[in-house]
Short mmCIF file of C-alpha atoms and ligand atoms in Angstrom, two decimals:
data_model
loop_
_atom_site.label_atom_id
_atom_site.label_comp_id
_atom_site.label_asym_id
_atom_site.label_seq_id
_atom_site.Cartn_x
_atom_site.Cartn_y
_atom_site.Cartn_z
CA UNK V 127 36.05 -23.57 54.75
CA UNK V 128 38.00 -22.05 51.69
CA UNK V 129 38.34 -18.16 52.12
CA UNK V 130 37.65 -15.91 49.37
CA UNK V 131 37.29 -12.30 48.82
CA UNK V 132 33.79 -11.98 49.81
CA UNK V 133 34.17 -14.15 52.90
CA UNK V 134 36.70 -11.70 54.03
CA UNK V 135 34.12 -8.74 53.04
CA UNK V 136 31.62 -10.45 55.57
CA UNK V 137 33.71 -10.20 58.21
CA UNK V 138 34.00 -6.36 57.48
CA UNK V 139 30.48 -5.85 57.37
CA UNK V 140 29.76 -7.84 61.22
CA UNK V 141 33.10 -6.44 62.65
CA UNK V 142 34.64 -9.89 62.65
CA UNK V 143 38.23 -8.76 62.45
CA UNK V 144 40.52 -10.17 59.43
CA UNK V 145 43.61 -12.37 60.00
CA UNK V 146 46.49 -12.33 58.00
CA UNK V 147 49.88 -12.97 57.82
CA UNK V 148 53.24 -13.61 55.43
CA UNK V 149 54.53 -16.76 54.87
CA UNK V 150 57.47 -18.20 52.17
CA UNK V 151 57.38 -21.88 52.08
CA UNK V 152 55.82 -24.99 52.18
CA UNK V 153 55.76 -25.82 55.77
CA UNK V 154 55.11 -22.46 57.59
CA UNK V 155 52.13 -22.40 54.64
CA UNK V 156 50.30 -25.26 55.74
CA UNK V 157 51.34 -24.46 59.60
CA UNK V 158 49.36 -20.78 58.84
CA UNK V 159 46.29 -22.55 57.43
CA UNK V 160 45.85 -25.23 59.53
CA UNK V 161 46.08 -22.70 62.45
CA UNK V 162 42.93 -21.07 60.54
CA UNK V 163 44.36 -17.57 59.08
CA UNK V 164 42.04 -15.91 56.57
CA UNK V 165 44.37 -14.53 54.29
CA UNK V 166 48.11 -15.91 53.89
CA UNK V 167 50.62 -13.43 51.93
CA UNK V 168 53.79 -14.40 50.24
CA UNK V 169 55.01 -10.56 50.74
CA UNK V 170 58.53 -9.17 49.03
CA UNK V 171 59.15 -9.32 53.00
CA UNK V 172 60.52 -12.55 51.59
CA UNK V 173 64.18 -10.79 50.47
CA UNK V 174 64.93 -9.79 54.26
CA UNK V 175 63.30 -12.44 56.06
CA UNK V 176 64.22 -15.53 54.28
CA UNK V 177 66.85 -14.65 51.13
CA UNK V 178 69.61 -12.60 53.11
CA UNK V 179 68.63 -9.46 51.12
CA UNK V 180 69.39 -6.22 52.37
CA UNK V 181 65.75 -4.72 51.01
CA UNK V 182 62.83 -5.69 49.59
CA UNK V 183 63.53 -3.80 46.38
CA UNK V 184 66.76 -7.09 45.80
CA UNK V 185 63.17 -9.13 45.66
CA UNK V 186 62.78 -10.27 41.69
CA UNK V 187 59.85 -11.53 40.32
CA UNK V 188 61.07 -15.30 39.77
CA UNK V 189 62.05 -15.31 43.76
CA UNK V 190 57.96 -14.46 43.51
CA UNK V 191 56.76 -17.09 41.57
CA UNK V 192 59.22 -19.55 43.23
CA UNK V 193 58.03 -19.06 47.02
CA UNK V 194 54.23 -18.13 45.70
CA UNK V 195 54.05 -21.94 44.43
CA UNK V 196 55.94 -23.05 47.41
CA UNK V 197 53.39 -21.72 49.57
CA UNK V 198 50.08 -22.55 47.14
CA UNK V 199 51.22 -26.34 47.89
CA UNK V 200 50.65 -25.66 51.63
CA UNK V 201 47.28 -23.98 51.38
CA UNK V 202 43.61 -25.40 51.55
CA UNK V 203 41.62 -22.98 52.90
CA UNK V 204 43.14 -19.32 53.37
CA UNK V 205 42.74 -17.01 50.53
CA UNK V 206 46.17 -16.50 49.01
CA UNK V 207 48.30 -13.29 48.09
CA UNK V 208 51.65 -12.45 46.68
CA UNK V 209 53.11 -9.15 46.17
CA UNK V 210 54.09 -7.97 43.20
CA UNK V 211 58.13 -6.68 43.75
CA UNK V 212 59.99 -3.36 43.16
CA UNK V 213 59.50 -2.41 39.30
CA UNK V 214 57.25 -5.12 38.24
CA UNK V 215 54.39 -3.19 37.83
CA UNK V 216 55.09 0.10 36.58
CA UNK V 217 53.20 -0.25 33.60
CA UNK V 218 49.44 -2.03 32.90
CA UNK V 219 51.21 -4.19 30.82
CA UNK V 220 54.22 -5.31 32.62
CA UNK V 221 51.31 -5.36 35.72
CA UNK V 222 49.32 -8.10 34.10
CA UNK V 223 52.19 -10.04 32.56
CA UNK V 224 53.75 -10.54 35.78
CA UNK V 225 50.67 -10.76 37.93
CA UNK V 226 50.00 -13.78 35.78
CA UNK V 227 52.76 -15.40 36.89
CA UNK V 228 52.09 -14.94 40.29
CA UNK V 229 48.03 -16.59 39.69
CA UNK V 230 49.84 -19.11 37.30
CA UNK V 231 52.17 -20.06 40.57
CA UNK V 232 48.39 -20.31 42.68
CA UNK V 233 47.86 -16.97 44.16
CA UNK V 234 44.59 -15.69 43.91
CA UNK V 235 45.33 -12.19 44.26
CA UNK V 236 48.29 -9.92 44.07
CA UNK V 237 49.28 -7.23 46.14
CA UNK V 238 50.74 -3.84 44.67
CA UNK V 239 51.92 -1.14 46.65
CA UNK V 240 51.41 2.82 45.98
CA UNK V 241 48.90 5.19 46.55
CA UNK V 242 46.44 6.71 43.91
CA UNK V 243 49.18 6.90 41.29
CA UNK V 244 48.42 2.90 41.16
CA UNK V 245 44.76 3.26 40.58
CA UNK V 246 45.06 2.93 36.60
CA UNK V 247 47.49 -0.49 37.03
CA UNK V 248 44.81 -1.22 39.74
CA UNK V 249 41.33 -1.05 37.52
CA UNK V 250 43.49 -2.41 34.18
CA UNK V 251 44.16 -5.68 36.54
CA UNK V 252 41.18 -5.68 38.11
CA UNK V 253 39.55 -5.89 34.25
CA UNK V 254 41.60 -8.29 33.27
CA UNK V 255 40.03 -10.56 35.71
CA UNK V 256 42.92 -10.27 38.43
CA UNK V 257 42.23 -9.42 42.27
CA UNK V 258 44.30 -6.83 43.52
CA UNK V 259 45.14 -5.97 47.24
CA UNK V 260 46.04 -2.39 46.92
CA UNK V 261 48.60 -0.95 49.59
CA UNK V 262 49.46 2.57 51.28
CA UNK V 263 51.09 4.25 53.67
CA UNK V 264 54.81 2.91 54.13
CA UNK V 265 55.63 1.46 51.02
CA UNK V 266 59.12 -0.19 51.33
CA UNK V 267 59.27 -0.68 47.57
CA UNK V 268 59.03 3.62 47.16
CA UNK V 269 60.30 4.94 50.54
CA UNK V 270 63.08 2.31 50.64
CA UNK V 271 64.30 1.13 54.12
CA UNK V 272 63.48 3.89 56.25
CA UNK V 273 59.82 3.93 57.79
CA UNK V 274 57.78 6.49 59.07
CA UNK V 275 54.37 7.21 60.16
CA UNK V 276 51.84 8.32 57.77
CA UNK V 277 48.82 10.60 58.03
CA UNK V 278 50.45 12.49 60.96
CA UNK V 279 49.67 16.01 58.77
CA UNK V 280 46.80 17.02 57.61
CA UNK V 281 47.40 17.25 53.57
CA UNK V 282 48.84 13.89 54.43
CA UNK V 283 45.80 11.85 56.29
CA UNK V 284 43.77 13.47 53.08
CA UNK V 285 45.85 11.97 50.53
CA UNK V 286 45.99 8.80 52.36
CA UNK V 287 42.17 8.84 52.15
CA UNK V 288 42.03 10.12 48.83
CA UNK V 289 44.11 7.34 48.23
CA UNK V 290 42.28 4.48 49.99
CA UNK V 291 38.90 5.93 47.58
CA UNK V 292 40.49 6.35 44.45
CA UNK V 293 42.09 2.63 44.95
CA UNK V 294 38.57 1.01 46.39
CA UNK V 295 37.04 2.81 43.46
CA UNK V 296 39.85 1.39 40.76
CA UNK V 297 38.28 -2.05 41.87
CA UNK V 298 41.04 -3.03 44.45
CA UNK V 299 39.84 -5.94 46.83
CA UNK V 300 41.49 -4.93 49.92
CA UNK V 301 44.12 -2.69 51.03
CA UNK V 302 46.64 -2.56 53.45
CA UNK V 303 47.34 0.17 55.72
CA UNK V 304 51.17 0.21 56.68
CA UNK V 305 52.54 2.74 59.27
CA UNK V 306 49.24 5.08 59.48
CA UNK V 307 48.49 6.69 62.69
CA UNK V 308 45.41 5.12 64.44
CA UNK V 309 42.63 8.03 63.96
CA UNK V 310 43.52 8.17 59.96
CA UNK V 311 43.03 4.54 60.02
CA UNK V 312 40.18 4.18 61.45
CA UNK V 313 38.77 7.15 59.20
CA UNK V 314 39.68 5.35 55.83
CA UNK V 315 38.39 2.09 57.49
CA UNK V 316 35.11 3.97 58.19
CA UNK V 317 35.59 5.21 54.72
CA UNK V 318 35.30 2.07 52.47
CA UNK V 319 33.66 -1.24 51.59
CA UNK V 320 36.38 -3.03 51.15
CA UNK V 321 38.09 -4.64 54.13
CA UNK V 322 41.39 -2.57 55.12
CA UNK V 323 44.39 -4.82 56.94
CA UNK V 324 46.59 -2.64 59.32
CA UNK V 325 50.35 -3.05 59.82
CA UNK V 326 51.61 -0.56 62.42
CA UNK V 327 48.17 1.04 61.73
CA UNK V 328 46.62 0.32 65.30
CA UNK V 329 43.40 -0.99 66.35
CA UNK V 330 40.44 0.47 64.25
CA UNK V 331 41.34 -1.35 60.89
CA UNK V 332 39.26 -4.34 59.98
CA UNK V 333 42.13 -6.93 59.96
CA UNK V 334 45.98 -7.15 60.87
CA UNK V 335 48.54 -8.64 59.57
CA UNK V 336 52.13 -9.16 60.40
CA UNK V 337 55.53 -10.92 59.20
CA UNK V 338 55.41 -14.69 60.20
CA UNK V 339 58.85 -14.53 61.71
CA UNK V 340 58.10 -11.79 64.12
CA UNK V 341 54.78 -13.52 65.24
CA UNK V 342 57.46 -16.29 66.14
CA UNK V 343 60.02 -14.53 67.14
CA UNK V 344 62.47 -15.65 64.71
CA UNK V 345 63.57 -12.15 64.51
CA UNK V 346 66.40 -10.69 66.58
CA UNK V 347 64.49 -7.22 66.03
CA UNK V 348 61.83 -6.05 67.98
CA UNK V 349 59.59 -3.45 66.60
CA UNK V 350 56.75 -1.21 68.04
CA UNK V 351 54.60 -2.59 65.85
CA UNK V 352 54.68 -6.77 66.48
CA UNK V 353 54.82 -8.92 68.98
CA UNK V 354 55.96 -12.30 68.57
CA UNK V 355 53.78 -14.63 70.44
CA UNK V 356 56.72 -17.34 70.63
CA UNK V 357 60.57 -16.98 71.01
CA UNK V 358 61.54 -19.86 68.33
CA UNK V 359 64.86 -18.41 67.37
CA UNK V 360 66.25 -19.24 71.25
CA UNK V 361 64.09 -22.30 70.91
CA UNK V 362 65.24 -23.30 67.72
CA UNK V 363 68.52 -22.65 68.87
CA UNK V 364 68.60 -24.72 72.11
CA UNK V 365 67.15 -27.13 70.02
CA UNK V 366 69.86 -27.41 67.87
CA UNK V 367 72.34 -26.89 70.01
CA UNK V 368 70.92 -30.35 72.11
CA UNK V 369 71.16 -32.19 68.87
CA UNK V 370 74.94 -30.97 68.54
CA UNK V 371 75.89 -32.04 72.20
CA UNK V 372 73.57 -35.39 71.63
CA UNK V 373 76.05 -36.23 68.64
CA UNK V 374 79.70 -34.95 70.28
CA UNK V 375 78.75 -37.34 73.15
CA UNK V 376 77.05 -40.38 70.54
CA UNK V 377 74.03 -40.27 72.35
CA UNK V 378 72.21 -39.91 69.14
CA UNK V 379 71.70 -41.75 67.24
CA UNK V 380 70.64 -44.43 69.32
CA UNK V 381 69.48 -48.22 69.25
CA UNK V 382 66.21 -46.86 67.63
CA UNK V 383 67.77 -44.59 65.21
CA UNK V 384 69.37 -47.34 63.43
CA UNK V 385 68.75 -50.03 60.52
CA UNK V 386 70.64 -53.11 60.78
CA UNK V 387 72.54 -55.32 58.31
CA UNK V 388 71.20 -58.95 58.00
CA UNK V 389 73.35 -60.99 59.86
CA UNK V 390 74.32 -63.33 57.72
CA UNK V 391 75.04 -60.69 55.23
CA UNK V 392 77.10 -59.19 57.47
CA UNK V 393 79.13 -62.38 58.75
CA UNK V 394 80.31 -62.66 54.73
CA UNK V 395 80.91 -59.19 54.93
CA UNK V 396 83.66 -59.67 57.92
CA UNK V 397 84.94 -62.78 56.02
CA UNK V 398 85.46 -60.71 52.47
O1 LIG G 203 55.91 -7.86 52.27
C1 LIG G 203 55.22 -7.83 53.29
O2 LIG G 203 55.43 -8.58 54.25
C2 LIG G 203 54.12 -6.88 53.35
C3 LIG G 203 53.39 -6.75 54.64
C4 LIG G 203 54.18 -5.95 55.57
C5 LIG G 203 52.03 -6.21 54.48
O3 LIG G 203 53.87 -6.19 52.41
#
């Protein structure tokens, strides 16, 4: 069954919790939908995860549109996101133009991160037509590389709620919670319509998501906040290091592996 916005809006409204997570290609796409995730996002995540960058703000928006249509080939039911990277948005203008590009690439929403001071880019999208995930608490793209938690202080839960309103209000979909302590969480949860999808933002949001790689353990870093649910990097690499010692010793390829030359072919062959 195709997701959509207001499939995922259901689930807030019977406590069905949200699923969600990042993916950046083809294969891990289709892997994702087949396993039955709600929502897939192609997150700026992509710089560090997949593209060697040091931060998310490297992340341009043609690496966007490139992995976005990647991952639209490998998606038939989950509803799909991609974020809209450092500086691409900092006008309504340069918002739209390059949120086209990501719905021109198949996303059906884009995700923009920043707290109230987005709500104008958020409602000028949103009128245009666009879904927007809005996003607050750790930013990456603003607060650069070094998280904290958010809503610890008091003026500081208040904004975040502020926030969370002003951005439901604006028209935003959804909106992700990143690195908010639990209790403010679950108060802006309480606090909206609109589905909210913790990151480090404990249990009381209405969905989660995480970064594919961590889920599968494809990270060497372990943080508080995931939990990778496979180790694939030591499987991948005793995997790979089989094949090697399989070729050193010619056990592969084998018989099987092969295509052979028609014999007669191959006698004129010797002769030539
Ligand atoms: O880019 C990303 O992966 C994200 C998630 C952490 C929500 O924005």
């Amino acid at each position: 069954m195709k997701r959509t916005v207001e499939y995922l809006r259901e689930k807030k409204k019977k406590s069905v919790p949200v699923t969600m997570i990042t993916a950046y290609d083809f294969p891990m796409a289709s892997i994702a939908d087949a396993a039955g995730i709600d929502a897939v996002l192609v997150g700026d995540s992509v710089g560090t995860n997949v593209l060697g960058y040091k931060s998310e703000r490297e992340v341009t928006v043609s690496d966007m549109v490139h992995h976005t249509a990647a991952v639209a080939r490998g998606i038939n039911s989950a509803w799909l996101l991609a974020d809209l990277p450092y500086q691409s948005a900092e006008s309504a203008s340069e918002a739209q133009k390059n949120a086209q590009l990501l719905l021109d690439a198949g996303a059906e929403a884009v995700k923009l991160e920043g707290w109230m001071e987005k709500a104008d880019i958020i409602n000028h999208l949103v009128m245009k037509g666009i879904s927007v995930c809005a996003h607050i608490g750790y930013n990456p793209q603003l607060h650069g590389m070094k998280p904290k938690v958010f809503g610890t202080t008091f003026d500081e839960a208040k904004l975040l709620i502020e926030s969370a309103r002003r951005l439901e209000a604006a028209g935003a979909s959804i909106i992700v919670l990143e690195k908010v302590c639990e209790e403010v969480a679950g108060l802006v949860t309480e606090s909206l319509r609109i589905p909210t999808i913790g990151i480090g933002s404990g249990r009381l949001c209405d969905g989660q998501v995480l970064v594919l790689y961590d889920i599968l353990g494809f990270s060497e870093k372990a943080y508080r906040h995931a939990r990778s649910f496979i180790n694939l990097r030591d499987l991948s690499i005793e995997a790979i290091q089989a094949y090697r010692a399989a070729v050193e010793t010619r056990k592969f390829p084998e018989e099987k592996n092969v295509h052979h030359s028609n014999s007669e072919v191959f006698e004129r062959l010797m002769r030539y």
